[in-house]
C-alpha atoms as an extended CHARMM CRD file, in Angstrom:
* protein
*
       271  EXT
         1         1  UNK       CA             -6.9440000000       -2.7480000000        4.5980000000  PROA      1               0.0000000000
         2         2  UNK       CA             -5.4350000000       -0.9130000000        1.6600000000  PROA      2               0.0000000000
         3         3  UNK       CA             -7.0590000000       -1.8000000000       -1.8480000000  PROA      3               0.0000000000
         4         4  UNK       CA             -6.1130000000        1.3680000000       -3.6870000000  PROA      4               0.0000000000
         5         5  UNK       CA             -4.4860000000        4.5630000000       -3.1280000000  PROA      5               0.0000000000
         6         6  UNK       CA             -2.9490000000        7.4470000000       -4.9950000000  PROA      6               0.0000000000
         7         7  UNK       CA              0.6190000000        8.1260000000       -6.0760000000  PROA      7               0.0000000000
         8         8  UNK       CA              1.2150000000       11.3290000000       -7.9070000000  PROA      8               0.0000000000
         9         9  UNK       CA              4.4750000000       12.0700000000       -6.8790000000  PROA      9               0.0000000000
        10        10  UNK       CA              7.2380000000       12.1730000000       -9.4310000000  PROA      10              0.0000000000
        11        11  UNK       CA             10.4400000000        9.6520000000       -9.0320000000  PROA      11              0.0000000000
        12        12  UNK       CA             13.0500000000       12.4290000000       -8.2600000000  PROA      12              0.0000000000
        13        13  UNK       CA             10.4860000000       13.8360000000       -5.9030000000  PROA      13              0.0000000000
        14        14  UNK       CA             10.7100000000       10.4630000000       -4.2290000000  PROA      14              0.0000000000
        15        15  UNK       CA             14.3990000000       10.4220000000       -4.8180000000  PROA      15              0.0000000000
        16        16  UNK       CA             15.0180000000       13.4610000000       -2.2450000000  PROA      16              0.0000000000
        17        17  UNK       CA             12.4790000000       12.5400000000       -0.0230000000  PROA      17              0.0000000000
        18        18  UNK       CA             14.3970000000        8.4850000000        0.6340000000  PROA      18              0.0000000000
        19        19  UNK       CA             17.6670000000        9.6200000000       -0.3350000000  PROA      19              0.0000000000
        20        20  UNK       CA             18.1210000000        7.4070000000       -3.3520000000  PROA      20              0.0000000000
        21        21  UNK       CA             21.0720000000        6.0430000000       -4.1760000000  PROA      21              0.0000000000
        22        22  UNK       CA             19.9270000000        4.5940000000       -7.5090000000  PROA      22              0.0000000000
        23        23  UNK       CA             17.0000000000        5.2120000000      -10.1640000000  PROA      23              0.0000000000
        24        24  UNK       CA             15.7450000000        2.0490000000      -12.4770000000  PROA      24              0.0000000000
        25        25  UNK       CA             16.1030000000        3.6390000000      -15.9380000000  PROA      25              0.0000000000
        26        26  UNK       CA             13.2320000000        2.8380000000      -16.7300000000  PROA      26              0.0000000000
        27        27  UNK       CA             10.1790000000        5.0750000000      -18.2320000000  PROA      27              0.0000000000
        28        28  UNK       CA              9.1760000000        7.0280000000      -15.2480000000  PROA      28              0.0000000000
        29        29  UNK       CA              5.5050000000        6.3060000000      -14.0110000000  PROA      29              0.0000000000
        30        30  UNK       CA              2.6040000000        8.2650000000      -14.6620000000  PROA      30              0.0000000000
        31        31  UNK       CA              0.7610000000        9.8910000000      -11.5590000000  PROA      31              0.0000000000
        32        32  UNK       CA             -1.8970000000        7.4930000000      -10.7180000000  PROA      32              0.0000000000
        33        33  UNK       CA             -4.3540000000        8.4360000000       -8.5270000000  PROA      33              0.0000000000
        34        34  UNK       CA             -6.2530000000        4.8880000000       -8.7120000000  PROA      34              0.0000000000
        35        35  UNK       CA             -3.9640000000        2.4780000000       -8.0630000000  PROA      35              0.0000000000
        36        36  UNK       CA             -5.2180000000       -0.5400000000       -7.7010000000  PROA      36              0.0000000000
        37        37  UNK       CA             -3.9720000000       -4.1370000000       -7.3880000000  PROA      37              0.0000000000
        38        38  UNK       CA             -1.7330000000       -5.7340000000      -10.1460000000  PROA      38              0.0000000000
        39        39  UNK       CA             -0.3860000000       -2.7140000000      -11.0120000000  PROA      39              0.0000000000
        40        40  UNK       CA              2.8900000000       -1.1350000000      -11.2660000000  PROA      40              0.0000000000
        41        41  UNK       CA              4.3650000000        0.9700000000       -8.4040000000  PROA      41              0.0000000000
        42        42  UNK       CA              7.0020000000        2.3220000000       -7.0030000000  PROA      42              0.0000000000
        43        43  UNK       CA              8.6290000000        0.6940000000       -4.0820000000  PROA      43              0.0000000000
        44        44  UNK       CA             11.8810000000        1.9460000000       -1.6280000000  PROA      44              0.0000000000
        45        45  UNK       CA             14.1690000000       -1.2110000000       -1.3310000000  PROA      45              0.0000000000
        46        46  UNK       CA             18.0170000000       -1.3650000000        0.3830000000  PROA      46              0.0000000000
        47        47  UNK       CA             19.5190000000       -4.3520000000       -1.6190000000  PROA      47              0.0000000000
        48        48  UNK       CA             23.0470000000       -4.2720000000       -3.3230000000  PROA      48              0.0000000000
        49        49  UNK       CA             23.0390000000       -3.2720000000       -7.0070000000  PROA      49              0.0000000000
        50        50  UNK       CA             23.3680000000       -6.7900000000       -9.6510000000  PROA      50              0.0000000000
        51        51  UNK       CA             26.7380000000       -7.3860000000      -10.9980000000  PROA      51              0.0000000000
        52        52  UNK       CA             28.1820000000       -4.7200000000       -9.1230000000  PROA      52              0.0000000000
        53        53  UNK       CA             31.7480000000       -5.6450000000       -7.7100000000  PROA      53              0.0000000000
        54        54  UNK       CA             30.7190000000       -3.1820000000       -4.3830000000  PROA      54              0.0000000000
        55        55  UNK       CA             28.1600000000       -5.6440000000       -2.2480000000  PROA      55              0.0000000000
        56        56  UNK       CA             27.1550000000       -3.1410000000        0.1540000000  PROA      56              0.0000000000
        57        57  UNK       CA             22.9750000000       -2.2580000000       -0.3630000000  PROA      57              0.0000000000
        58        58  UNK       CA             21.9120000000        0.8610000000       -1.8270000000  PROA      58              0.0000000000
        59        59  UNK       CA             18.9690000000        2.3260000000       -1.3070000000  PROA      59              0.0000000000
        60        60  UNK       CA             16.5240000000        2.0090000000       -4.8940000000  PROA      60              0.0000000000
        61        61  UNK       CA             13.9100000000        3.3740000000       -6.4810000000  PROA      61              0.0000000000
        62        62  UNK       CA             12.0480000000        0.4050000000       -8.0340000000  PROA      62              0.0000000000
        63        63  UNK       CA              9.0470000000        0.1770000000      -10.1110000000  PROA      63              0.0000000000
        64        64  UNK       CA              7.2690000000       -3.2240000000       -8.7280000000  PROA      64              0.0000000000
        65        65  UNK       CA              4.0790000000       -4.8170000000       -9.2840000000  PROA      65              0.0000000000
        66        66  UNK       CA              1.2570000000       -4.5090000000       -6.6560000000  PROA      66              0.0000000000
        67        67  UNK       CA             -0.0540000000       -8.0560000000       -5.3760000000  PROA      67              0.0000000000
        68        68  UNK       CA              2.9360000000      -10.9140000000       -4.0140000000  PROA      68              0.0000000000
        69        69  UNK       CA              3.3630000000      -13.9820000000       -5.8060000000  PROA      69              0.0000000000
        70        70  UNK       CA              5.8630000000      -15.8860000000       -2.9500000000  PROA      70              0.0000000000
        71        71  UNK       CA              8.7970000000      -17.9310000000       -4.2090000000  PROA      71              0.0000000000
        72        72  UNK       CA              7.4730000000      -21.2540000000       -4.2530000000  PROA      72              0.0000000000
        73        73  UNK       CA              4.2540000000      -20.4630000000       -5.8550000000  PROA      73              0.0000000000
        74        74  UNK       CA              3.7440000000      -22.5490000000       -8.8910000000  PROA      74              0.0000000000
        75        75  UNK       CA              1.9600000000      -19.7670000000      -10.8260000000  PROA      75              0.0000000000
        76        76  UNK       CA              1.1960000000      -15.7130000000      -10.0500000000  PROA      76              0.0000000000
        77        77  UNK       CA             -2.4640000000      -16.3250000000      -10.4350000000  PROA      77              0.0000000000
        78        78  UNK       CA             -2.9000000000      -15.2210000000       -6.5840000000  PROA      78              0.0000000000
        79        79  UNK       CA             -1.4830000000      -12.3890000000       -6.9010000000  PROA      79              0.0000000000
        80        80  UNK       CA             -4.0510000000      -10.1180000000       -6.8580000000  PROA      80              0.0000000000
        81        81  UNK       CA             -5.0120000000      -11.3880000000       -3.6960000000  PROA      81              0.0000000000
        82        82  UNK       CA             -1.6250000000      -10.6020000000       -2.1900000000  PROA      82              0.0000000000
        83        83  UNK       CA             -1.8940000000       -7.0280000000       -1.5760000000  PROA      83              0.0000000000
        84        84  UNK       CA             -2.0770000000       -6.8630000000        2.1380000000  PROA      84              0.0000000000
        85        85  UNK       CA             -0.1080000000       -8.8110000000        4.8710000000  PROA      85              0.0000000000
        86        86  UNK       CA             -1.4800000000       -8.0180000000        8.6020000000  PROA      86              0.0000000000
        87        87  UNK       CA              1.3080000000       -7.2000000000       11.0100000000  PROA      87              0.0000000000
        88        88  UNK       CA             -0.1260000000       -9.0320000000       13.6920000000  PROA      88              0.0000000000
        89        89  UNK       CA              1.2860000000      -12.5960000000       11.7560000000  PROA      89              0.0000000000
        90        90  UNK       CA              3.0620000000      -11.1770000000        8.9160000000  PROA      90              0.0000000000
        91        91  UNK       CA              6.1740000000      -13.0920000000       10.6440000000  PROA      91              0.0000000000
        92        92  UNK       CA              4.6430000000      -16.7800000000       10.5000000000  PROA      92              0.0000000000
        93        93  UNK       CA              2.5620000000      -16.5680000000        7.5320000000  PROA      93              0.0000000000
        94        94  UNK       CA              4.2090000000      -18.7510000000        4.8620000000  PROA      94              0.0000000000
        95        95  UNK       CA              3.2480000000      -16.6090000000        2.2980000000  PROA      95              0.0000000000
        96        96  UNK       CA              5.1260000000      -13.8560000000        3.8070000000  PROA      96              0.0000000000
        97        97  UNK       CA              7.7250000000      -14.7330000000        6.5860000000  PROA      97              0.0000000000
        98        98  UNK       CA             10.8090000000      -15.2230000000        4.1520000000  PROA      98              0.0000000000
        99        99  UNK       CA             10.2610000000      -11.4510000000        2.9460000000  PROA      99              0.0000000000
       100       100  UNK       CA              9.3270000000       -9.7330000000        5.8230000000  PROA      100             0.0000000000
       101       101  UNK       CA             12.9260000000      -11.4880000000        7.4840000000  PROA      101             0.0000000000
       102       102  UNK       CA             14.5750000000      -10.3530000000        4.2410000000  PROA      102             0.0000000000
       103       103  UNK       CA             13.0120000000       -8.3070000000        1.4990000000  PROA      103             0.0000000000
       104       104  UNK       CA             11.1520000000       -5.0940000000        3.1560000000  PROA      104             0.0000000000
       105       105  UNK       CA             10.0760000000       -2.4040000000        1.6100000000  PROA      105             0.0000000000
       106       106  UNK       CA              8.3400000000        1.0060000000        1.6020000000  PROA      106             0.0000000000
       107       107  UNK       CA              5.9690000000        1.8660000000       -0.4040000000  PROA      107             0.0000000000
       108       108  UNK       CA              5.3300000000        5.8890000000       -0.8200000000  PROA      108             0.0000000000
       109       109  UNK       CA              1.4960000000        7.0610000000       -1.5740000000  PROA      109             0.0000000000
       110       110  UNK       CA             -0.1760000000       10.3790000000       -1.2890000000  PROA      110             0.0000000000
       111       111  UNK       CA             -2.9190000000        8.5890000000        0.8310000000  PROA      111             0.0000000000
       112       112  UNK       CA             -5.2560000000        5.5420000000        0.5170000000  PROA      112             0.0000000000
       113       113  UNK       CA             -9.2790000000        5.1550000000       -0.4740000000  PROA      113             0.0000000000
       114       114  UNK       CA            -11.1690000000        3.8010000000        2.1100000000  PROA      114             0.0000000000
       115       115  UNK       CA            -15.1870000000        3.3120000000        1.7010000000  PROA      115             0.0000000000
       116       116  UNK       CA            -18.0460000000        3.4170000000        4.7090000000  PROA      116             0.0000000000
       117       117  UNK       CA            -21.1230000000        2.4150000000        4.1660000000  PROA      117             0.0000000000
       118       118  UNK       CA            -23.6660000000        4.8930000000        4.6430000000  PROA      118             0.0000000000
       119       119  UNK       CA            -25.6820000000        5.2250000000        7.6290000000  PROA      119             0.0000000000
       120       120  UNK       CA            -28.9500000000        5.4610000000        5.9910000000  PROA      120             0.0000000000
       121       121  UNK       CA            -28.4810000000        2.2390000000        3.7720000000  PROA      121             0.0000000000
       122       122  UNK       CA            -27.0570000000        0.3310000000        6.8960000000  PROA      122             0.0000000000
       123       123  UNK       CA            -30.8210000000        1.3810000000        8.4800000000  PROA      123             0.0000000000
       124       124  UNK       CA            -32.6970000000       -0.1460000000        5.5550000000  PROA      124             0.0000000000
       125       125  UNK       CA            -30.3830000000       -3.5330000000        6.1630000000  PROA      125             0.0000000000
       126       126  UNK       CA            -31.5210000000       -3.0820000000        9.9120000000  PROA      126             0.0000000000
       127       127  UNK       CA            -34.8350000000       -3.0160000000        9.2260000000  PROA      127             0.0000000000
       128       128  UNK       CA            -34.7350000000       -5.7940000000        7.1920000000  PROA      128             0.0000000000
       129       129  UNK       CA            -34.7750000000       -3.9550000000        3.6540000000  PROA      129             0.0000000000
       130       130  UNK       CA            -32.0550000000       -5.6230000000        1.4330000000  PROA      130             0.0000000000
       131       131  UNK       CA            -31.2470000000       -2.7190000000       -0.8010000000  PROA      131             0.0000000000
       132       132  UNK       CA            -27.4170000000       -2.6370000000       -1.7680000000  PROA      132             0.0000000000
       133       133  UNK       CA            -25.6550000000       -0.4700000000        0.6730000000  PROA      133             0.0000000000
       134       134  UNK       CA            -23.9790000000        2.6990000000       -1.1590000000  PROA      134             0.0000000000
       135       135  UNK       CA            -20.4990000000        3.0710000000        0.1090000000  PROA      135             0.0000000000
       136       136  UNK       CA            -18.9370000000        6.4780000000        0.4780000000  PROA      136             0.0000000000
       137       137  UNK       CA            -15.3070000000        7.0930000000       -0.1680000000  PROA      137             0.0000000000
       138       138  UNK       CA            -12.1590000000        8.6250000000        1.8360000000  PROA      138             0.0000000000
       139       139  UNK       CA             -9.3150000000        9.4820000000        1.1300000000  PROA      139             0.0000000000
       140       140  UNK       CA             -6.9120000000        9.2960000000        4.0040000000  PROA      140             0.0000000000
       141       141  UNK       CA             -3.4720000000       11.1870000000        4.0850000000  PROA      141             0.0000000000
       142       142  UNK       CA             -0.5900000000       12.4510000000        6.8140000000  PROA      142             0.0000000000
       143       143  UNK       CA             -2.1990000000       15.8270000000        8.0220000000  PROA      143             0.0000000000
       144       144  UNK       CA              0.9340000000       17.3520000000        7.1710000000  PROA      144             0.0000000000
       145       145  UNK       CA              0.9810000000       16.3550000000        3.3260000000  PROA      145             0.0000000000
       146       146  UNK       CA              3.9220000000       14.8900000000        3.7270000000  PROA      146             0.0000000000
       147       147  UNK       CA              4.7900000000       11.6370000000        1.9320000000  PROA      147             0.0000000000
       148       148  UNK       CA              2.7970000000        8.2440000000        3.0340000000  PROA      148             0.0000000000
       149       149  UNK       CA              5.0970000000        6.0350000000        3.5640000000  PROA      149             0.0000000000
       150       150  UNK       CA              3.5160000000        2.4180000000        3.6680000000  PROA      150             0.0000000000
       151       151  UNK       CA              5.4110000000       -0.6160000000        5.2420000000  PROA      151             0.0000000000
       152       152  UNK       CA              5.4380000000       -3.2040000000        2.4110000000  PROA      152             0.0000000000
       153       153  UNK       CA              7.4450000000       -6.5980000000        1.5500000000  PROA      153             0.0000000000
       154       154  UNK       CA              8.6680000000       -7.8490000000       -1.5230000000  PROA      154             0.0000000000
       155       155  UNK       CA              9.2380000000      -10.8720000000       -3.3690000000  PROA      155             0.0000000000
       156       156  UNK       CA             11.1840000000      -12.4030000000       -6.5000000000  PROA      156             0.0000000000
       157       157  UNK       CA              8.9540000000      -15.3860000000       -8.4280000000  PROA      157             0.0000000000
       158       158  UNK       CA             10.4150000000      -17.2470000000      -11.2880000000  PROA      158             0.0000000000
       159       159  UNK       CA              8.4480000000      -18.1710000000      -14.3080000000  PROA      159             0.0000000000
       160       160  UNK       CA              9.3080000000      -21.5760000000      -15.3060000000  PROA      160             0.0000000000
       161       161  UNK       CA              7.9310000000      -21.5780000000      -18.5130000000  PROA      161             0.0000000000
       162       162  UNK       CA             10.2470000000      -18.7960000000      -20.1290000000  PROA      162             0.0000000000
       163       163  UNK       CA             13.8620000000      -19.0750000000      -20.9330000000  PROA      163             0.0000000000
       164       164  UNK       CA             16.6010000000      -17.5600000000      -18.1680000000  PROA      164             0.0000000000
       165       165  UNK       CA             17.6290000000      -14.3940000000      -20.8980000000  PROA      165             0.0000000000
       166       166  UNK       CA             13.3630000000      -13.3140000000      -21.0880000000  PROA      166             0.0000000000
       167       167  UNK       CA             12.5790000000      -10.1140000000      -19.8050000000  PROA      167             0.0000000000
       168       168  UNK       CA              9.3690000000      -11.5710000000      -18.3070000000  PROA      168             0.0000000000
       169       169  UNK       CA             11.1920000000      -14.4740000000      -16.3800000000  PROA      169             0.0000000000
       170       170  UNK       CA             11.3360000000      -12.7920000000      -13.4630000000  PROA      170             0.0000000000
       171       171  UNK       CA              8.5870000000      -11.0100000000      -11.5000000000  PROA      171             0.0000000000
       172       172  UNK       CA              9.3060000000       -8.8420000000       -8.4640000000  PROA      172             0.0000000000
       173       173  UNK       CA              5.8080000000       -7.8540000000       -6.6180000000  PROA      173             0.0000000000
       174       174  UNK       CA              5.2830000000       -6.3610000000       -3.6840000000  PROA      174             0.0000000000
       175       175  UNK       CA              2.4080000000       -6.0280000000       -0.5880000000  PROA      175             0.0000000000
       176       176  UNK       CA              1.4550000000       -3.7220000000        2.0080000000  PROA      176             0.0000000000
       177       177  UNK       CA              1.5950000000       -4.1930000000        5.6440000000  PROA      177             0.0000000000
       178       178  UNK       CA             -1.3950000000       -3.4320000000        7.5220000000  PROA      178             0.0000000000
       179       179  UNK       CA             -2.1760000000       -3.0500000000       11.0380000000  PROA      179             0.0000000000
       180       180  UNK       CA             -6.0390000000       -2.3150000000       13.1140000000  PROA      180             0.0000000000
       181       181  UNK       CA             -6.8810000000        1.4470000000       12.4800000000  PROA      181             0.0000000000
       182       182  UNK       CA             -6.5430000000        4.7320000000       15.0230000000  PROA      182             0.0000000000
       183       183  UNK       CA             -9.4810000000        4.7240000000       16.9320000000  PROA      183             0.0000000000
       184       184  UNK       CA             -7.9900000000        8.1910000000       18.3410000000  PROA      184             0.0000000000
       185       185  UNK       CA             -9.2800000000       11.1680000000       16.6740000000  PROA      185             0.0000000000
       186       186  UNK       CA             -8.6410000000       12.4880000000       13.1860000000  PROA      186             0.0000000000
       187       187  UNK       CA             -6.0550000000       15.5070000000       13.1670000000  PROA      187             0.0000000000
       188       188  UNK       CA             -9.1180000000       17.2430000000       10.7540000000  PROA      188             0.0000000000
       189       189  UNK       CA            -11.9830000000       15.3940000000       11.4080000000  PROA      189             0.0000000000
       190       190  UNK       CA            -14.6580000000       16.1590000000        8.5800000000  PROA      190             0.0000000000
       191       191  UNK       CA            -17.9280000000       18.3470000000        9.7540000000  PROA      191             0.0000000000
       192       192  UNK       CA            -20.2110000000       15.1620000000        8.7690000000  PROA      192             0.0000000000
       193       193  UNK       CA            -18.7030000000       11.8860000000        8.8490000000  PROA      193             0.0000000000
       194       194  UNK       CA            -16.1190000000        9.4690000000       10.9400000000  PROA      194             0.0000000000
       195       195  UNK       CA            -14.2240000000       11.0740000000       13.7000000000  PROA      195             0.0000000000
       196       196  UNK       CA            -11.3530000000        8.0770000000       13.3620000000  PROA      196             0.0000000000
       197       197  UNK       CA             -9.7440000000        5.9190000000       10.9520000000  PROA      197             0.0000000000
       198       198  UNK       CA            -11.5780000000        3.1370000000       12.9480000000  PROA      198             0.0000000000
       199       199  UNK       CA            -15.0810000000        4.8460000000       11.7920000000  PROA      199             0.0000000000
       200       200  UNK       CA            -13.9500000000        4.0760000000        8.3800000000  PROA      200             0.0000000000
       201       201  UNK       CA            -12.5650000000        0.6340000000        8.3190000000  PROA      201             0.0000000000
       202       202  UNK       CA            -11.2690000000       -1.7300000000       11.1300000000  PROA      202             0.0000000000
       203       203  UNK       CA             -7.6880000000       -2.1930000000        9.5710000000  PROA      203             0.0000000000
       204       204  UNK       CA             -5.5580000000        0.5420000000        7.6830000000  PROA      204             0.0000000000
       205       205  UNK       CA             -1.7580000000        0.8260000000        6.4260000000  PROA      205             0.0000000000
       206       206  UNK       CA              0.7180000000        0.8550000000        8.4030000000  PROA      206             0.0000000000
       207       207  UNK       CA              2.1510000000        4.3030000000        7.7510000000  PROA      207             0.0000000000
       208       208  UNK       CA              6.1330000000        4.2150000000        8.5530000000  PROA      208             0.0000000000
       209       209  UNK       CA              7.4640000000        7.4730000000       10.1340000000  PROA      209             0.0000000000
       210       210  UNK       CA             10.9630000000        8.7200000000        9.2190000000  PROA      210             0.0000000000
       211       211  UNK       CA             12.8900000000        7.4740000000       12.1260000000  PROA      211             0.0000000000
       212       212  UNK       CA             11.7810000000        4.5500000000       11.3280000000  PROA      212             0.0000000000
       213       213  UNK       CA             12.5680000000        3.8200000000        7.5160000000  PROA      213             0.0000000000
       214       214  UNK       CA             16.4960000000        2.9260000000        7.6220000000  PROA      214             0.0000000000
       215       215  UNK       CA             15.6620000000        0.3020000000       10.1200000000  PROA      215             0.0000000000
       216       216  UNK       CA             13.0850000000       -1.3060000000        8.4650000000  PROA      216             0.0000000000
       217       217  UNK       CA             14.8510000000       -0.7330000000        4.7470000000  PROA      217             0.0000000000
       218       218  UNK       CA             18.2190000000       -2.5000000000        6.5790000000  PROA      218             0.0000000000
       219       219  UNK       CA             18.7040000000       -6.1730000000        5.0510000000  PROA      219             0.0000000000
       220       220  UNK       CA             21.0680000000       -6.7700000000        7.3040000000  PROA      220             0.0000000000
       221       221  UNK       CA             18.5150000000       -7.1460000000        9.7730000000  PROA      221             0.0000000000
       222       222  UNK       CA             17.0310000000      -10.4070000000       10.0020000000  PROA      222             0.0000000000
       223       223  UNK       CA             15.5530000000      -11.4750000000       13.4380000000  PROA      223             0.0000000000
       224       224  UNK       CA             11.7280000000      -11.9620000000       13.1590000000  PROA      224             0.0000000000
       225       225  UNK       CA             11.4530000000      -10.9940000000       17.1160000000  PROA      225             0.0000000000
       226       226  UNK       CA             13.7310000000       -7.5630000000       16.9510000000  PROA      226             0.0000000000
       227       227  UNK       CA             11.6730000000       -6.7600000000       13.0820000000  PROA      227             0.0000000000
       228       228  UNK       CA              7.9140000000       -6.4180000000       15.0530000000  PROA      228             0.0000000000
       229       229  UNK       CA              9.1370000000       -3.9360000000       16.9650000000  PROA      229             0.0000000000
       230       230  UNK       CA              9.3670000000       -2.2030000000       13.6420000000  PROA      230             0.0000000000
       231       231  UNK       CA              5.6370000000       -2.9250000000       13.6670000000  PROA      231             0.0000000000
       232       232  UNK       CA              4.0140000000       -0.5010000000       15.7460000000  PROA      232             0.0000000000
       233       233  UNK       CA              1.7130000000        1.9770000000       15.0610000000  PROA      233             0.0000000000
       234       234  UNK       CA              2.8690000000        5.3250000000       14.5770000000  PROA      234             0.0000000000
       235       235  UNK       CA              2.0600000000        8.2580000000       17.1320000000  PROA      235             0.0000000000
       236       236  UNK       CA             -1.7760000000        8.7290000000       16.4760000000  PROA      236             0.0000000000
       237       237  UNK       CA             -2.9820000000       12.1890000000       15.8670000000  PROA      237             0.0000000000
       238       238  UNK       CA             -1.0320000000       12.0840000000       12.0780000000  PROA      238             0.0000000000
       239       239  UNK       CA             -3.6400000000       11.5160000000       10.1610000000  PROA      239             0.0000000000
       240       240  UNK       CA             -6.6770000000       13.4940000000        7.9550000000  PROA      240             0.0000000000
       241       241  UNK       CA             -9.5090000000       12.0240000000        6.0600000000  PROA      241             0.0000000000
       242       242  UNK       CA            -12.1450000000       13.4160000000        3.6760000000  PROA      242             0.0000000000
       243       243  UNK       CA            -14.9630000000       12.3460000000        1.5240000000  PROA      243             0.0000000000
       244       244  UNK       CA            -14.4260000000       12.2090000000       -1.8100000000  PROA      244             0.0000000000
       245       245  UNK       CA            -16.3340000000       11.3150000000       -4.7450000000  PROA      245             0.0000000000
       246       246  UNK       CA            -17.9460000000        7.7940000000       -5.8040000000  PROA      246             0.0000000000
       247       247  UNK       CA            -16.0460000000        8.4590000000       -9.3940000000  PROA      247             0.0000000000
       248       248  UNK       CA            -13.1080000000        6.7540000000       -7.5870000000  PROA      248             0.0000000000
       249       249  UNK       CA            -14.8050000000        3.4080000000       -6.7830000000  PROA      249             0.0000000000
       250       250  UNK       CA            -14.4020000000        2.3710000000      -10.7180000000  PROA      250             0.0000000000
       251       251  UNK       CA            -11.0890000000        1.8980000000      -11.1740000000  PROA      251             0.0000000000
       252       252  UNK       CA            -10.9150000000        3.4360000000      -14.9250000000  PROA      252             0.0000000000
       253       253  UNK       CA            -11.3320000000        6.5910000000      -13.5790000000  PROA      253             0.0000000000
       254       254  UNK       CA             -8.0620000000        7.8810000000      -12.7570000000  PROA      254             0.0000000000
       255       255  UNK       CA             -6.9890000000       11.9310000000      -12.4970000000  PROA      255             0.0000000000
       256       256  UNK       CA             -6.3090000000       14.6260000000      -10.1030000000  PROA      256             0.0000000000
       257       257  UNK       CA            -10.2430000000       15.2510000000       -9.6480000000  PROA      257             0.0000000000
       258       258  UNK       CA            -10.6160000000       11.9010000000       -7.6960000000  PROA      258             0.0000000000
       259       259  UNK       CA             -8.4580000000       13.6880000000       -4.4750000000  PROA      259             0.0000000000
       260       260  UNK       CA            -10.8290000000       17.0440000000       -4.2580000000  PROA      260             0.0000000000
       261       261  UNK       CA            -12.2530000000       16.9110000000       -1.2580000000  PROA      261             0.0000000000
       262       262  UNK       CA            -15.5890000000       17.1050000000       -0.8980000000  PROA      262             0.0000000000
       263       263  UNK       CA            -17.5830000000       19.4200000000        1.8730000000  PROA      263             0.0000000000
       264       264  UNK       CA            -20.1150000000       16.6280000000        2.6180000000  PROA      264             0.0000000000
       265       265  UNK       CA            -20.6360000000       12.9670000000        2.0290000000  PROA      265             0.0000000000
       266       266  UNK       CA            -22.3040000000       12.5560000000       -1.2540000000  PROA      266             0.0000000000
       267       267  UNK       CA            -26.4370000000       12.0460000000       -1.1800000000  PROA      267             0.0000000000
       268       268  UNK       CA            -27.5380000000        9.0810000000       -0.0760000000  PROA      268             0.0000000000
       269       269  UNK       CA            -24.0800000000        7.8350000000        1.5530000000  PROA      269             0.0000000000
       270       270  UNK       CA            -24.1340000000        9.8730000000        4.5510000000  PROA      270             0.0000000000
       271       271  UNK       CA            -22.2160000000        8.3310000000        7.3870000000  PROA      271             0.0000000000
């Protein structure tokens, strides 16, 4: 799954990388290296540009909000349940169908958090000693340090109660894509600890490689059968993960020290 990650880079950073055709004027967004759900992020998006006379899409640099309140929902009190949709039925789910035929998107991060529980704790569970299990962080990122580029949807949601002119009448959100994780091995496999994303967690982001982002940014393509072929896995072998410290588990802690890598799992979380 993906329920946080980091996003440091700055918007004309991101602007080279996708090729942006446009920039919301917005304030620019601080580096956040704990997002979390219900916040705001920065999303890739192909759609034309409002009121212009030119219909053709541009590619945009939008500043969204993390967790997808659909169309029809009567209120966005779900949202921050709405951060993931699973590839496997992203394309029947009604929650998500509409947006994955229509309104994709990518979603750039320097890597996700992912926490294991620790191998001694899961032994006291074994043994029938319910202590709490500890959970150890990792931070997962393209070996390469290149940009993470997550397959996401997103979604427009009226609010009813506020007058058309409001700037709060409208709510654009957004939600990742995941798919089940590598079980091939880590391009830098830590000296303690998982030897695959699989080790970590069962399901992961699915990361979109370049080839693959003016395909899946295209609104002109609509077919639900042709999209899922837009679904697959990347090439395995792409990916590095690392312990990193408990700090990042609350999410008020936010800051460049969250991503230093640690040489070992912290005490009393080893894997």
């Amino acid at each position: 799954m993906c329920g946080r990650y980091a996003a440091s880079r700055r918007p004309e950073d991101l602007a080279a990388v996708f090729d942006i055709g446009m920039r919301e004027p917005e304030e620019p967004l601080a580096p956040d290296f704990n997002v979390a759900p219900t916040k705001e992020v920065y999303v890739v998006l192909d759609r034309p540009v409002k009121d212009a006379d030119d219909r053709r899409p541009v590619r945009q640099l939008r500043r969204l909000r993390w967790g997808l309140v659909p169309s029809w929902s009567r209120t966005p009190e779900g949202a921050a349940r709405m951060i993931n949709a699973r590839a496997e039925t992203v394309h029947e789910k009604p929650s998500y169908r509409r947006a994955f035929a229509a309104r994709r998107c990518v979603i750039p991060a320097d890597g996700y958090y992912e926490w294991v529980t620790g191998k001694e704790e899961r032994d006291l569970e074994t043994e029938g000693r319910r202590k709490r299990p500890r959970k150890q962080p990792y931070f997962v990122l393209p070996a390469d340090g290149s940009v993470f580029a997550m397959a996401g949807l997103y979604e427009f949601w009226r609010d009813r109660t506020l007058p058309d002119d409001h700037p709060g009448a409208w709510w654009v959100t957004c939600a990742v894509i995941t798919t089940e994780a590598e079980t091939a091995p880590l391009a830098a496999a830590p000296a303690e600890g998982p030897r695959a994303l699989a080790d970590i967690h069962p399901r992961m982001p699915l990361m979109l490689t370049p080839d693959r982002w003016d395909a899946w940014l295209d609104p002109a393509r609509t077919d639900p059968d042709g999209l899922r072929s837009l679904l697959e896995p990347p090439p395995p072998g792409l990916m590095r993960a690392y312990p990193v410290s408990t700090a990042v588990s609350n999410v008020r802690n936010n800051g460049p020290e969250l991503l230093k890598e640690l040489e070992a799992p912290e005490e009393g979380t080893l894997f």
